[in-house]
Amino acid sequence: MKKIQFILIALLCATFIANAAQKPTVYVLATGGTIAGTGATQVAAGYTAGAITVDQLLSAVPEIKDIANIKGEQIVNIGSQDMNDEVWLKLAKRVNQLLSQGDVDAIVITHGTDTQEETAYFLNLTVKSDKPVILVGSMRPSTAISADGPRNIYNAVACAVDKSSIGKGVMVVMDDRILGADDISKTNTLSVSTFQNPNFGELGIMYNGKPNYSRESMKRHTTKSEFDVTNLDKLPQVEIILSYSNATDLFVNAAVNAGAKGIVTAGVGNGNMTTVMQNALANAVKKGVAVVRSSRITTGPTAQWDEIDDDALGFSASWFVNPYRSRVLLMLALTKTTDYKEIQRMFTEY
Ligand code: DGL
């Protein structure tokens, strides 16, 4: 090899290494969902979730390599309707392990949308870093015309690598919007704009490959959270029970008999319920089961000091935490306390 060739190759290698060193490193942890789904045709409504791998997902968005060093890991490959405590604990521990490394700058998690709000909130309470953690999904499978997954993945990585995303808590980026895990809800069964922050409003938007924030979460999260899953290999069983006209004590008794440590009610109005159900829940408290009142209503708090005397019954009120996130918070709360007043404090702070 001529000396000039050697010098040119050395220069190219040095440039490549220098560029790689300049770009942030983002781990993409894949769990399945529609974003990894495939349909029989580009227009068919039907599809199978969790059908393609993280490498196939990333190959559909080559532009992300211009803004970050990308490393992909397949955690699981499931429809998120099958998300479970085991995956949550595995995900939280892997995220914390990676973010403790100086050479890892952010995490993006691809996830089905059905339970993405629950996973996002669980991680918001258990990630022990202020480095960005962004969840992303899609409402159309990877094979669909105008699939929303590739754009969402690009926006998620672009949001994750931006320094303004540091310390914001766990977020969801979809449909060009940035949503906080503290108030996230899937609000539409089919629309690409399904995720909303119904009470507090979105954190910001993604535009021209950059996050534009308009608010920050006021709730405790990540490094300010008191919850730690490091030494946990299971989570307390907590069930959600809906209230409606003529609701009985059927499901309360079933949950207690099944050994549930906590019950969250998705009540009517301001977390109200039938007297029959309320009496059954009061008995459950006397048996050591923690009870949190939440509401089936989409916006507004499930507030204390209204029609139900929580203190007299030993109930806690969920305030702005909807039933699905209330279950997550109560599961973690029960790893630290069974005292209803301590649980009430947690529901006002997270
Ligand atoms: N199977 C559902 C899930 O994985 C599809 C919903 C989606 O990912 O958009 O959550």
mmCIF file of N, CA, C and O in Angstrom, residues 3 8 11 24 27 31 53 57 68 93 100 122 124 133 155 210 218-219 232 257-258 265 274 290 310 327 348:
data_model
loop_
_atom_site.group_PDB
_atom_site.id
_atom_site.type_symbol
_atom_site.label_atom_id
_atom_site.label_comp_id
_atom_site.label_asym_id
_atom_site.label_seq_id
_atom_site.Cartn_x
_atom_site.Cartn_y
_atom_site.Cartn_z
ATOM 1 N N LYS A 3 2.054 5.060 0.529
ATOM 2 C CA LYS A 3 2.005 5.890 1.748
ATOM 3 C C LYS A 3 0.786 6.813 1.712
ATOM 4 O O LYS A 3 0.052 6.948 2.688
ATOM 5 N N LEU A 8 -4.644 8.491 3.644
ATOM 6 C CA LEU A 8 -6.069 8.785 3.362
ATOM 7 C C LEU A 8 -6.991 7.904 4.204
ATOM 8 O O LEU A 8 -7.954 8.365 4.805
ATOM 9 N N LEU A 11 -6.935 9.012 7.731
ATOM 10 C CA LEU A 11 -7.717 10.241 7.900
ATOM 11 C C LEU A 11 -9.220 9.921 7.931
ATOM 12 O O LEU A 11 -9.969 10.438 8.765
ATOM 13 N N PRO A 24 -24.300 11.766 20.268
ATOM 14 C CA PRO A 24 -24.764 11.083 21.482
ATOM 15 C C PRO A 24 -25.110 9.632 21.177
ATOM 16 O O PRO A 24 -25.425 9.282 20.039
ATOM 17 N N TYR A 27 -29.744 4.137 23.189
ATOM 18 C CA TYR A 27 -30.178 2.743 23.121
ATOM 19 C C TYR A 27 -31.663 2.711 22.796
ATOM 20 O O TYR A 27 -32.460 3.419 23.439
ATOM 21 N N THR A 31 -40.041 -3.499 22.504
ATOM 22 C CA THR A 31 -40.914 -4.425 23.258
ATOM 23 C C THR A 31 -42.049 -4.967 22.400
ATOM 24 O O THR A 31 -42.843 -5.770 22.900
ATOM 25 N N THR A 53 -38.379 -7.174 14.123
ATOM 26 C CA THR A 53 -37.381 -7.002 15.192
ATOM 27 C C THR A 53 -36.923 -5.546 15.304
ATOM 28 O O THR A 53 -37.204 -4.733 14.424
ATOM 29 N N LEU A 57 -36.954 -2.506 12.586
ATOM 30 C CA LEU A 57 -37.549 -1.210 12.900
ATOM 31 C C LEU A 57 -36.571 -0.075 12.587
ATOM 32 O O LEU A 57 -36.912 0.898 11.917
ATOM 33 N N ALA A 68 -27.434 10.353 15.964
ATOM 34 C CA ALA A 68 -27.020 9.620 17.176
ATOM 35 C C ALA A 68 -26.331 8.318 16.791
ATOM 36 O O ALA A 68 -26.538 7.793 15.697
ATOM 37 N N LYS A 93 -34.916 -2.036 35.214
ATOM 38 C CA LYS A 93 -33.551 -2.365 35.648
ATOM 39 C C LYS A 93 -32.552 -2.182 34.503
ATOM 40 O O LYS A 93 -31.445 -1.675 34.705
ATOM 41 N N SER A 100 -26.718 4.462 33.826
ATOM 42 C CA SER A 100 -25.638 4.685 34.810
ATOM 43 C C SER A 100 -24.278 4.711 34.110
ATOM 44 O O SER A 100 -23.273 5.107 34.701
ATOM 45 N N PHE A 122 -44.930 3.959 35.020
ATOM 46 C CA PHE A 122 -44.118 3.073 35.881
ATOM 47 C C PHE A 122 -42.644 3.479 35.798
ATOM 48 O O PHE A 122 -41.965 3.634 36.814
ATOM 49 N N ASN A 124 -41.547 6.417 34.860
ATOM 50 C CA ASN A 124 -41.440 7.782 35.387
ATOM 51 C C ASN A 124 -41.174 7.754 36.887
ATOM 52 O O ASN A 124 -40.544 8.667 37.435
ATOM 53 N N VAL A 133 -35.652 9.576 28.708
ATOM 54 C CA VAL A 133 -36.245 8.260 28.399
ATOM 55 C C VAL A 133 -37.551 8.540 27.680
ATOM 56 O O VAL A 133 -38.452 9.174 28.239
ATOM 57 N N ASN A 155 -38.587 11.196 15.509
ATOM 58 C CA ASN A 155 -38.888 12.280 16.466
ATOM 59 C C ASN A 155 -38.503 11.894 17.889
ATOM 60 O O ASN A 155 -38.004 12.724 18.662
ATOM 61 N N LYS A 210 -36.668 19.063 16.142
ATOM 62 C CA LYS A 210 -36.275 19.601 17.444
ATOM 63 C C LYS A 210 -37.478 19.659 18.391
ATOM 64 O O LYS A 210 -38.592 19.974 17.956
ATOM 65 N N MET A 218 -44.948 19.222 37.018
ATOM 66 C CA MET A 218 -44.787 19.686 38.404
ATOM 67 C C MET A 218 -44.784 18.495 39.365
ATOM 68 O O MET A 218 -44.703 18.674 40.576
ATOM 69 N N LYS A 219 -44.919 17.308 38.835
ATOM 70 C CA LYS A 219 -45.003 16.120 39.683
ATOM 71 C C LYS A 219 -43.623 15.499 39.907
ATOM 72 O O LYS A 219 -42.724 15.652 39.087
ATOM 73 N N LEU A 232 -36.362 -5.567 43.768
ATOM 74 C CA LEU A 232 -37.693 -6.172 43.653
ATOM 75 C C LEU A 232 -37.700 -7.194 42.515
ATOM 76 O O LEU A 232 -37.174 -6.958 41.437
ATOM 77 N N ASN A 257 -60.632 -11.934 47.889
ATOM 78 C CA ASN A 257 -60.435 -13.390 47.994
ATOM 79 C C ASN A 257 -59.259 -13.892 47.152
ATOM 80 O O ASN A 257 -58.651 -14.922 47.460
ATOM 81 N N ALA A 258 -58.935 -13.110 46.106
ATOM 82 C CA ALA A 258 -57.802 -13.503 45.251
ATOM 83 C C ALA A 258 -56.468 -13.057 45.845
ATOM 84 O O ALA A 258 -55.401 -13.338 45.295
ATOM 85 N N THR A 265 -60.550 2.059 42.566
ATOM 86 C CA THR A 265 -61.889 2.114 41.953
ATOM 87 C C THR A 265 -61.878 3.145 40.835
ATOM 88 O O THR A 265 -61.273 4.214 40.962
ATOM 89 N N THR A 274 -71.551 2.801 44.410
ATOM 90 C CA THR A 274 -72.766 2.390 45.105
ATOM 91 C C THR A 274 -72.432 2.139 46.588
ATOM 92 O O THR A 274 -71.295 1.798 46.940
ATOM 93 N N ALA A 290 -55.422 -2.005 50.763
ATOM 94 C CA ALA A 290 -55.385 -0.553 50.536
ATOM 95 C C ALA A 290 -56.395 -0.195 49.447
ATOM 96 O O ALA A 290 -56.494 -0.900 48.436
ATOM 97 N N ASP A 310 -63.143 9.896 53.276
ATOM 98 C CA ASP A 310 -62.023 8.971 53.116
ATOM 99 C C ASP A 310 -61.372 8.631 54.450
ATOM 100 O O ASP A 310 -60.999 7.471 54.694
ATOM 101 N N ARG A 327 -53.241 2.492 39.596
ATOM 102 C CA ARG A 327 -52.840 1.103 39.914
ATOM 103 C C ARG A 327 -51.322 1.003 39.976
ATOM 104 O O ARG A 327 -50.767 0.392 40.903
ATOM 105 N N THR A 348 -50.733 12.866 45.949
ATOM 106 C CA THR A 348 -50.714 14.316 45.696
ATOM 107 C C THR A 348 -49.366 14.738 45.115
ATOM 108 O O THR A 348 -49.256 15.791 44.509
#
